[in-house]
Amino acid sequence: MRNMKIGTRLALGFGLIIILLLIMSAIGAWRMIDSQRANDNLEERQTANALILQWARQVEVNANQALAAANLTNPDVLAVFKKGMDTSDQNATDIRAKIETMISTPEAKTLYDNAMRVREAYIQGRTQAFKDLDNGDYAKADTFFNQEMPKITAQYIAEIDKLSQFQSNVVARLFGESEQDTRLGLTVLAVATLLALILGPLFAWRV
């Protein structure tokens, strides 16, 4: 070191400072990118869960509309209720379209498919019951609306709730992982800062 020219010594000193600054900047950038990615993931999961809850709400609304329509005799009033059912069906369809783009894990897809299978039974049963009403088979329609439909609706909402609970568990897990990553990032940054404080003055003194 003593045989080095002053320019070489200064270059080494500045070089070390630049390296330390680059390391600190890289750690900071890594934490910012990782935090942003985690926040985006959490936001998407929470949005998906809110949509799932809206889906369950639309199912309840539709079932209540169907039950009310089944007990109506005035054609004009019945038409209004059926229109309301069509609207809630469309709202649920729009909500599901958004949910489908947000679920990617096999577990979530399985839970979603389970809910859709129950939905198919609900739609088929409801459609057939209204046909029975139109054909004058009131006993069969009454059996569906007052005995079968409440069970199918409860099962339908239960399957949606399972999907919602799964999403909530994922959000909780992601929060925990985010906290761990934050602590790890702070630890790494603290170690890097400590090394910079030790090596910087030591190297400067040697130069």
XYZ file of N, CA and C in Angstrom:
621
model
N 0.834 -1.211 0.000
C 0.000 0.000 0.000
C 0.870 1.262 0.000
N 2.015 1.207 0.782
C 2.877 2.385 0.885
C 3.531 2.725 -0.459
N 3.699 1.686 -1.305
C 4.370 1.895 -2.584
C 3.420 2.408 -3.664
N 2.113 2.453 -3.341
C 1.138 2.916 -4.328
C 1.168 4.429 -4.449
N 0.890 4.889 -5.655
C 0.798 6.317 -5.878
C -0.452 6.864 -5.201
N -0.446 8.146 -4.921
C -1.586 8.764 -4.242
C -2.854 8.646 -5.073
N -2.727 8.740 -6.418
C -3.901 8.601 -7.288
C -4.514 7.219 -7.187
N -3.649 6.211 -7.098
C -4.143 4.831 -6.967
C -4.852 4.648 -5.637
N -4.263 5.220 -4.590
C -4.881 5.113 -3.264
C -6.260 5.783 -3.238
N -6.325 6.964 -3.815
C -7.616 7.661 -3.845
C -8.634 6.892 -4.670
N -8.182 6.280 -5.783
C -9.088 5.489 -6.622
C -9.633 4.298 -5.848
N -8.749 3.666 -5.055
C -9.207 2.533 -4.245
C -10.212 2.987 -3.185
N -9.914 4.113 -2.570
C -10.833 4.629 -1.548
C -12.194 4.969 -2.114
N -12.191 5.717 -3.220
C -13.469 6.052 -3.845
C -14.169 4.806 -4.389
N -13.366 3.874 -4.885
C -13.960 2.627 -5.408
C -14.695 1.866 -4.330
N -14.089 1.791 -3.129
C -14.755 1.106 -2.022
C -16.039 1.818 -1.634
N -15.979 3.146 -1.588
C -17.183 3.906 -1.242
C -18.295 3.645 -2.257
N -17.934 3.635 -3.531
C -18.934 3.387 -4.578
C -19.516 1.984 -4.442
N -18.654 0.995 -4.165
C -19.141 -0.381 -3.995
C -20.108 -0.477 -2.826
N -19.765 0.167 -1.719
C -20.650 0.143 -0.545
C -21.981 0.826 -0.853
N -21.906 1.940 -1.578
C -23.147 2.628 -1.954
C -24.007 1.768 -2.875
N -23.351 1.071 -3.808
C -24.090 0.189 -4.714
C -24.758 -0.955 -3.950
N -24.041 -1.505 -2.992
C -24.614 -2.589 -2.186
C -25.832 -2.095 -1.406
N -25.692 -0.921 -0.774
C -26.809 -0.370 -0.005
C -27.991 -0.056 -0.919
N -27.710 0.495 -2.093
C -28.787 0.820 -3.039
C -29.475 -0.446 -3.533
N -28.680 -1.493 -3.796
C -29.250 -2.755 -4.276
C -30.167 -3.368 -3.222
N -29.743 -3.310 -1.969
C -30.587 -3.844 -0.891
C -31.893 -3.054 -0.786
N -31.767 -1.718 -0.858
C -32.973 -0.887 -0.796
C -33.910 -1.151 -1.960
N -33.349 -1.278 -3.171
C -34.180 -1.547 -4.346
C -34.844 -2.914 -4.240
N -34.094 -3.904 -3.747
C -34.657 -5.247 -3.568
C -35.837 -5.219 -2.618
N -35.720 -4.491 -1.507
C -36.807 -4.427 -0.543
C -38.012 -3.683 -1.122
N -37.771 -2.622 -1.879
C -38.877 -1.857 -2.463
C -39.643 -2.704 -3.477
N -38.906 -3.395 -4.354
C -39.552 -4.230 -5.372
C -40.304 -5.374 -4.722
N -39.672 -6.008 -3.731
C -40.307 -7.145 -3.062
C -41.561 -6.696 -2.310
N -41.491 -5.550 -1.660
C -42.649 -5.036 -0.926
C -43.784 -4.677 -1.874
N -43.439 -4.070 -3.016
C -44.463 -3.712 -3.993
C -45.142 -4.956 -4.554
N -44.353 -5.989 -4.815
C -44.916 -7.238 -5.318
C -45.848 -7.866 -4.293
N -45.427 -7.856 -3.048
C -46.258 -8.424 -1.985
C -47.541 -7.621 -1.804
N -47.437 -6.294 -1.869
C -48.628 -5.451 -1.731
C -49.612 -5.673 -2.877
N -49.089 -5.819 -4.084
C -49.954 -6.070 -5.236
C -50.681 -7.405 -5.088
N -49.949 -8.405 -4.615
C -50.545 -9.728 -4.421
C -51.632 -9.681 -3.357
N -51.338 -8.987 -2.264
C -52.331 -8.863 -1.193
C -53.569 -8.115 -1.672
N -53.362 -7.043 -2.414
C -54.482 -6.259 -2.908
C -55.373 -7.088 -3.835
N -54.746 -7.887 -4.688
C -55.524 -8.725 -5.601
C -56.323 -9.771 -4.840
N -55.696 -10.380 -3.836
C -56.395 -11.391 -3.027
C -57.580 -10.774 -2.281
N -57.376 -9.601 -1.717
C -58.451 -8.948 -0.980
C -59.585 -8.533 -1.919
N -59.230 -8.079 -3.108
C -60.254 -7.733 -4.092
C -61.047 -8.959 -4.496
N -60.342 -10.065 -4.713
C -61.019 -11.318 -5.074
C -61.967 -11.765 -3.972
N -61.539 -11.633 -2.730
C -62.395 -12.051 -1.616
C -63.636 -11.162 -1.510
N -63.465 -9.857 -1.768
C -64.625 -8.960 -1.760
C -65.613 -9.345 -2.851
N -65.116 -9.728 -4.001
C -65.988 -10.162 -5.096
C -66.700 -11.466 -4.754
N -65.992 -12.362 -4.076
C -66.598 -13.636 -3.673
C -67.768 -13.386 -2.727
N -67.596 -12.451 -1.801
C -68.677 -12.110 -0.871
C -69.860 -11.480 -1.622
N -69.561 -10.668 -2.630
C -70.630 -10.099 -3.455
C -71.373 -11.194 -4.216
N -70.646 -12.183 -4.668
C -71.259 -13.326 -5.361
C -72.251 -14.033 -4.432
N -71.828 -14.298 -3.199
C -72.718 -14.956 -2.237
C -73.968 -14.109 -1.988
N -73.787 -12.794 -1.930
C -74.922 -11.891 -1.719
C -75.910 -11.977 -2.881
N -75.404 -12.038 -4.100
C -76.273 -12.140 -5.267
C -77.042 -13.458 -5.272
N -76.408 -14.515 -4.801
C -77.097 -15.814 -4.708
C -78.266 -15.720 -3.738
N -78.043 -15.087 -2.606
C -79.122 -14.922 -1.625
C -80.264 -14.092 -2.197
N -79.910 -12.998 -2.871
C -80.932 -12.143 -3.482
C -81.735 -12.922 -4.512
N -81.057 -13.682 -5.351
C -81.724 -14.436 -6.401
C -82.649 -15.502 -5.830
N -82.192 -16.180 -4.790
C -83.017 -17.221 -4.171
C -84.274 -16.609 -3.551
N -84.137 -15.467 -2.902
C -85.305 -14.802 -2.316
C -86.282 -14.343 -3.401
N -85.736 -13.851 -4.505
C -86.594 -13.436 -5.615
C -87.348 -14.626 -6.200
N -86.645 -15.747 -6.355
C -87.275 -16.947 -6.909
C -88.378 -17.456 -5.994
N -88.119 -17.459 -4.694
C -89.122 -17.930 -3.741
C -90.347 -17.024 -3.739
N -90.101 -15.705 -3.810
C -91.223 -14.768 -3.857
C -92.007 -14.916 -5.148
N -91.310 -15.082 -6.274
C -91.982 -15.220 -7.565
C -92.826 -16.485 -7.630
N -92.383 -17.537 -6.939
C -93.113 -18.805 -6.973
C -94.485 -18.705 -6.326
N -94.673 -17.723 -5.464
C -95.947 -17.578 -4.750
C -96.838 -16.490 -5.346
N -96.449 -15.968 -6.521
C -97.224 -14.913 -7.157
C -98.185 -15.499 -8.191
N -99.335 -14.862 -8.311
C -100.320 -15.290 -9.313
C -100.562 -14.210 -10.363
N -100.209 -12.975 -10.027
C -100.382 -11.884 -10.980
C -99.252 -11.939 -12.013
N -99.576 -12.120 -13.297
C -98.533 -12.251 -14.331
C -97.628 -11.028 -14.427
N -98.199 -9.851 -14.262
C -97.389 -8.640 -14.376
C -96.365 -8.545 -13.248
N -96.816 -8.844 -12.036
C -95.900 -8.815 -10.894
C -94.851 -9.917 -11.027
N -95.290 -11.086 -11.504
C -94.364 -12.195 -11.697
C -93.283 -11.827 -12.707
N -93.669 -11.123 -13.755
C -92.707 -10.700 -14.783
C -91.662 -9.763 -14.183
N -92.085 -8.895 -13.264
C -91.158 -7.978 -12.612
C -90.133 -8.753 -11.783
N -90.614 -9.749 -11.046
C -89.704 -10.535 -10.222
C -88.753 -11.358 -11.076
N -89.252 -11.896 -12.182
C -88.369 -12.667 -13.068
C -87.305 -11.767 -13.693
N -87.688 -10.532 -13.993
C -86.713 -9.585 -14.510
C -85.643 -9.300 -13.458
N -86.067 -9.181 -12.209
C -85.111 -8.980 -11.126
C -84.175 -10.166 -10.979
N -84.722 -11.379 -11.175
C -83.880 -12.571 -11.125
C -82.853 -12.563 -12.241
N -83.284 -12.159 -13.430
C -82.348 -12.079 -14.559
C -81.226 -11.079 -14.260
N -81.586 -9.979 -13.611
C -80.583 -8.971 -13.273
C -79.572 -9.504 -12.264
N -80.063 -10.172 -11.234
C -79.147 -10.728 -10.227
C -78.304 -11.849 -10.820
N -78.887 -12.621 -11.750
C -78.105 -13.653 -12.445
C -76.962 -13.017 -13.236
N -77.276 -11.923 -13.936
C -76.251 -11.243 -14.734
C -75.179 -10.620 -13.844
N -75.617 -10.051 -12.718
C -74.645 -9.473 -11.777
C -73.687 -10.549 -11.261
N -74.258 -11.707 -10.932
C -73.423 -12.809 -10.447
C -72.469 -13.289 -11.537
N -72.952 -13.325 -12.775
C -72.097 -13.740 -13.895
C -70.934 -12.780 -14.081
N -71.216 -11.493 -14.000
C -70.159 -10.484 -14.143
C -69.129 -10.601 -13.014
N -69.615 -10.849 -11.817
C -68.724 -10.986 -10.670
C -67.840 -12.223 -10.828
N -68.447 -13.330 -11.263
C -67.671 -14.562 -11.442
C -66.606 -14.397 -12.523
N -66.932 -13.642 -13.566
C -65.952 -13.411 -14.630
C -64.704 -12.730 -14.080
N -64.896 -11.804 -13.145
C -63.757 -11.129 -12.528
C -63.004 -12.072 -11.590
N -63.763 -12.882 -10.856
C -63.129 -13.814 -9.918
C -62.256 -14.816 -10.663
N -62.734 -15.298 -11.798
C -62.004 -16.310 -12.559
C -60.622 -15.821 -12.981
N -60.486 -14.519 -13.201
C -59.191 -13.978 -13.611
C -58.241 -13.811 -12.428
N -58.758 -13.939 -11.216
C -57.951 -13.679 -10.026
C -57.552 -14.937 -9.262
N -58.181 -16.062 -9.549
C -57.814 -17.296 -8.855
C -56.892 -18.103 -9.760
N -55.785 -18.528 -9.197
C -54.786 -19.233 -9.997
C -54.303 -20.530 -9.361
N -54.432 -20.641 -8.049
C -53.939 -21.841 -7.379
C -54.893 -23.009 -7.614
N -54.382 -24.228 -7.653
C -55.254 -25.401 -7.852
C -56.335 -25.526 -6.784
N -55.974 -25.196 -5.532
C -56.955 -25.307 -4.447
C -58.122 -24.348 -4.668
N -57.820 -23.109 -5.040
C -58.876 -22.126 -5.273
C -59.739 -22.532 -6.462
N -59.127 -23.051 -7.505
C -59.880 -23.478 -8.685
C -60.805 -24.647 -8.349
N -60.328 -25.547 -7.519
C -61.169 -26.685 -7.108
C -62.377 -26.208 -6.320
N -62.155 -25.295 -5.383
C -63.262 -24.761 -4.585
C -64.250 -24.000 -5.477
N -63.723 -23.253 -6.429
C -64.587 -22.513 -7.360
C -65.417 -23.476 -8.204
N -64.795 -24.536 -8.705
C -65.511 -25.522 -9.515
C -66.597 -26.220 -8.695
N -66.320 -26.483 -7.421
C -67.333 -27.103 -6.558
C -68.561 -26.202 -6.433
N -68.325 -24.912 -6.253
C -69.436 -23.959 -6.160
C -70.211 -23.903 -7.478
N -69.505 -23.964 -8.586
C -70.167 -23.900 -9.887
C -71.013 -25.141 -10.150
N -70.592 -26.292 -9.645
C -71.401 -27.510 -9.811
C -72.714 -27.395 -9.044
N -72.651 -26.843 -7.842
C -73.883 -26.644 -7.071
C -74.750 -25.591 -7.759
N -74.120 -24.570 -8.314
C -74.868 -23.538 -9.039
C -75.645 -24.158 -10.204
N -75.003 -25.074 -10.919
C -75.679 -25.723 -12.044
C -76.938 -26.458 -11.586
N -76.838 -27.140 -10.447
C -78.014 -27.833 -9.902
C -79.088 -26.830 -9.498
N -78.654 -25.698 -8.940
C -79.598 -24.652 -8.531
C -80.326 -24.080 -9.744
N -79.586 -23.738 -10.805
C -80.188 -23.149 -11.999
C -81.129 -24.135 -12.684
N -80.691 -25.371 -12.811
C -81.547 -26.376 -13.462
C -82.823 -26.614 -12.673
N -82.686 -26.734 -11.351
C -83.868 -26.958 -10.521
C -84.825 -25.785 -10.561
N -84.293 -24.583 -10.503
C -85.138 -23.382 -10.536
C -85.854 -23.260 -11.879
N -85.129 -23.501 -12.962
C -85.735 -23.419 -14.301
C -86.857 -24.423 -14.457
N -86.602 -25.659 -14.010
C -87.615 -26.701 -14.120
C -88.830 -26.389 -13.243
N -88.607 -25.829 -12.084
C -89.718 -25.504 -11.177
C -90.630 -24.450 -11.789
N -90.060 -23.448 -12.443
C -90.895 -22.438 -13.097
C -91.642 -23.028 -14.302
N -91.032 -23.999 -14.975
C -91.743 -24.694 -16.046
C -92.918 -25.479 -15.476
N -92.680 -26.090 -14.321
C -93.760 -26.835 -13.665
C -94.914 -25.901 -13.298
N -94.578 -24.691 -12.832
C -95.622 -23.717 -12.523
C -96.410 -23.342 -13.776
N -95.692 -23.121 -14.862
C -96.362 -22.759 -16.111
C -97.251 -23.890 -16.617
N -96.852 -25.145 -16.338
C -97.631 -26.308 -16.798
C -98.726 -26.718 -15.814
N -98.829 -26.002 -14.700
C -99.874 -26.302 -13.728
C -99.506 -27.361 -12.716
N -98.253 -27.814 -12.723
C -97.824 -28.824 -11.754
C -97.350 -28.109 -10.484
N -98.312 -27.580 -9.742
C -98.002 -26.742 -8.593
C -97.369 -27.516 -7.438
N -97.764 -28.769 -7.274
C -97.236 -29.563 -6.167
C -95.733 -29.802 -6.343
N -95.334 -30.143 -7.577
C -93.924 -30.392 -7.843
C -93.108 -29.112 -7.672
N -93.649 -28.015 -8.183
C -92.944 -26.733 -8.054
C -92.836 -26.321 -6.587
N -93.913 -26.530 -5.849
C -93.909 -26.161 -4.431
C -92.877 -26.983 -3.658
N -92.739 -28.251 -4.024
C -91.747 -29.108 -3.365
C -90.337 -28.580 -3.575
N -90.059 -28.125 -4.799
C -88.717 -27.604 -5.071
C -88.481 -26.299 -4.323
N -89.392 -25.346 -4.474
C -89.167 -24.022 -3.905
C -89.113 -24.025 -2.376
N -89.908 -24.856 -1.752
C -90.004 -24.819 -0.295
C -89.190 -25.893 0.417
N -88.736 -26.923 -0.310
C -87.980 -27.989 0.334
C -86.580 -28.163 -0.259
N -86.532 -28.268 -1.583
C -85.247 -28.542 -2.220
C -84.386 -27.281 -2.391
N -84.998 -26.199 -2.835
C -84.217 -24.997 -3.119
C -83.494 -24.442 -1.891
N -84.128 -24.388 -0.712
C -83.380 -23.890 0.455
C -82.117 -24.702 0.743
N -82.192 -26.026 0.545
C -81.022 -26.869 0.784
C -79.929 -26.610 -0.254
N -80.353 -26.514 -1.528
C -79.372 -26.261 -2.593
C -78.742 -24.884 -2.411
N -79.569 -23.904 -2.065
C -79.042 -22.546 -1.861
C -78.039 -22.512 -0.714
N -78.373 -23.205 0.376
C -77.467 -23.254 1.525
C -76.150 -23.923 1.148
N -76.240 -25.002 0.361
C -75.023 -25.685 -0.077
C -74.208 -24.797 -1.022
N -74.917 -24.088 -1.892
C -74.278 -23.185 -2.854
C -73.490 -22.101 -2.114
N -74.136 -21.458 -1.159
C -73.474 -20.400 -0.390
C -72.346 -20.977 0.466
N -72.534 -22.200 0.980
C -71.485 -22.832 1.786
C -70.219 -23.064 0.957
N -70.396 -23.475 -0.296
C -69.239 -23.680 -1.172
C -68.538 -22.351 -1.481
N -69.332 -21.299 -1.671
C -68.740 -19.974 -1.896
C -67.990 -19.517 -0.646
N -68.570 -19.790 0.528
C -67.916 -19.415 1.784
C -66.581 -20.144 1.958
N -66.519 -21.392 1.485
C -65.249 -22.136 1.568
C -64.176 -21.441 0.728
N -64.573 -20.986 -0.455
C -63.635 -20.265 -1.308
C -63.206 -18.955 -0.649
N -64.172 -18.266 -0.039
C -63.858 -17.009 0.651
C -62.909 -17.238 1.818
N -63.147 -18.310 2.569
C -62.283 -18.626 3.710
C -60.877 -18.969 3.250
N -60.800 -19.698 2.133
C -59.488 -20.037 1.578
C -58.721 -18.766 1.212
N -59.405 -17.831 0.559
C -58.763 -16.572 0.181
C -58.332 -15.784 1.417
N -59.168 -15.795 2.449
C -58.822 -15.096 3.693
C -57.581 -15.710 4.336
N -57.494 -17.041 4.302
C -56.323 -17.714 4.867
C -55.058 -17.367 4.081
N -55.201 -17.285 2.759
C -54.051 -16.917 1.929
C -53.596 -15.497 2.244
N -54.566 -14.591 2.408
C -54.224 -13.200 2.739
C -53.484 -13.142 4.073
N -53.979 -13.886 5.060
C -53.320 -13.905 6.369
C -51.902 -14.456 6.249
N -51.748 -15.508 5.444
C -50.414 -16.089 5.264
C -49.473 -15.100 4.568
N -49.993 -14.401 3.563
C -49.176 -13.430 2.840
C -48.759 -12.272 3.745
N -49.678 -11.865 4.637
C -49.319 -10.822 5.606
C -48.161 -11.289 6.485
N -48.252 -12.533 6.951
C -47.182 -13.079 7.785
C -45.859 -13.154 7.045
N -45.899 -13.631 5.785
C -44.678 -13.713 4.992
C -44.102 -12.330 4.709
N -44.993 -11.365 4.490
C -44.528 -10.000 4.231
C -43.807 -9.432 5.449
N -44.340 -9.712 6.636
C -43.689 -9.238 7.856
C -42.321 -9.894 8.035
N -42.243 -11.199 7.738
C -40.964 -11.892 7.847
C -39.947 -11.336 6.851
N -40.402 -11.100 5.625
C -39.508 -10.538 4.609
C -39.027 -9.145 5.000
N -39.926 -8.379 5.602
C -39.544 -7.028 6.038
C -38.477 -7.098 7.116
N -38.662 -7.998 8.077
C -37.659 -8.156 9.139
C -36.324 -8.635 8.562
N -36.402 -9.563 7.587
C -35.175 -10.047 6.958
C -34.457 -8.923 6.223
N -35.232 -8.122 5.487
C -34.646 -7.003 4.755
C -33.981 -6.007 5.682
N -34.656 -5.714 6.815
C -34.076 -4.776 7.782
C -32.799 -5.347 8.402
N -32.797 -6.667 8.644
C -31.604 -7.296 9.207
C -30.432 -7.219 8.235
N -30.716 -7.548 6.969
C -29.660 -7.489 5.951
C -29.137 -6.063 5.804
N -30.063 -5.105 5.791
C -29.658 -3.700 5.658
C -28.829 -3.257 6.863
N -29.226 -3.707 8.053
C -28.486 -3.343 9.266
C -27.074 -3.935 9.235
N -26.959 -5.197 8.795
C -25.641 -5.839 8.710
C -24.768 -5.125 7.687
N -25.367 -4.802 6.515
C -24.610 -4.104 5.474
C -24.147 -2.731 5.963
N -25.023 -2.041 6.693
C -24.656 -0.726 7.230
C -23.525 -0.843 8.249
N -23.617 -1.869 9.102
C -22.568 -2.073 10.105
C -21.225 -2.375 9.444
N -21.256 -3.211 8.417
C -20.023 -3.533 7.697
C -19.446 -2.286 7.023
N -20.356 -1.466 6.468
C -19.894 -0.238 5.816
C -19.237 0.693 6.828
N -19.820 0.784 8.023
C -19.255 1.647 9.057
C -17.910 1.134 9.557
N -17.714 -0.198 9.519
C -16.450 -0.770 9.992
C -15.391 -0.750 8.888
N -15.777 -1.253 7.719
C -14.811 -1.384 6.637
C -14.423 -0.042 6.030
N -15.397 0.893 5.954
C -15.109 2.190 5.351
C -13.986 2.928 6.059
N -14.129 3.209 7.338
C -13.049 3.908 8.066
C -11.745 3.102 8.109
N -11.867 1.758 8.252
C -10.663 0.927 8.298
C -9.880 1.029 6.993
N -10.599 0.915 5.889
C -9.948 0.984 4.595
C -9.381 2.386 4.351
N -10.173 3.405 4.759
C -9.696 4.782 4.598
C -8.413 5.009 5.394
N -8.352 4.475 6.589
C -7.154 4.611 7.410
C -5.945 3.928 6.769
N -6.196 2.713 6.212
C -5.107 1.991 5.548
C -4.606 2.744 4.328
N -5.528 3.336 3.582
C -5.120 4.099 2.408
C -4.317 5.332 2.808
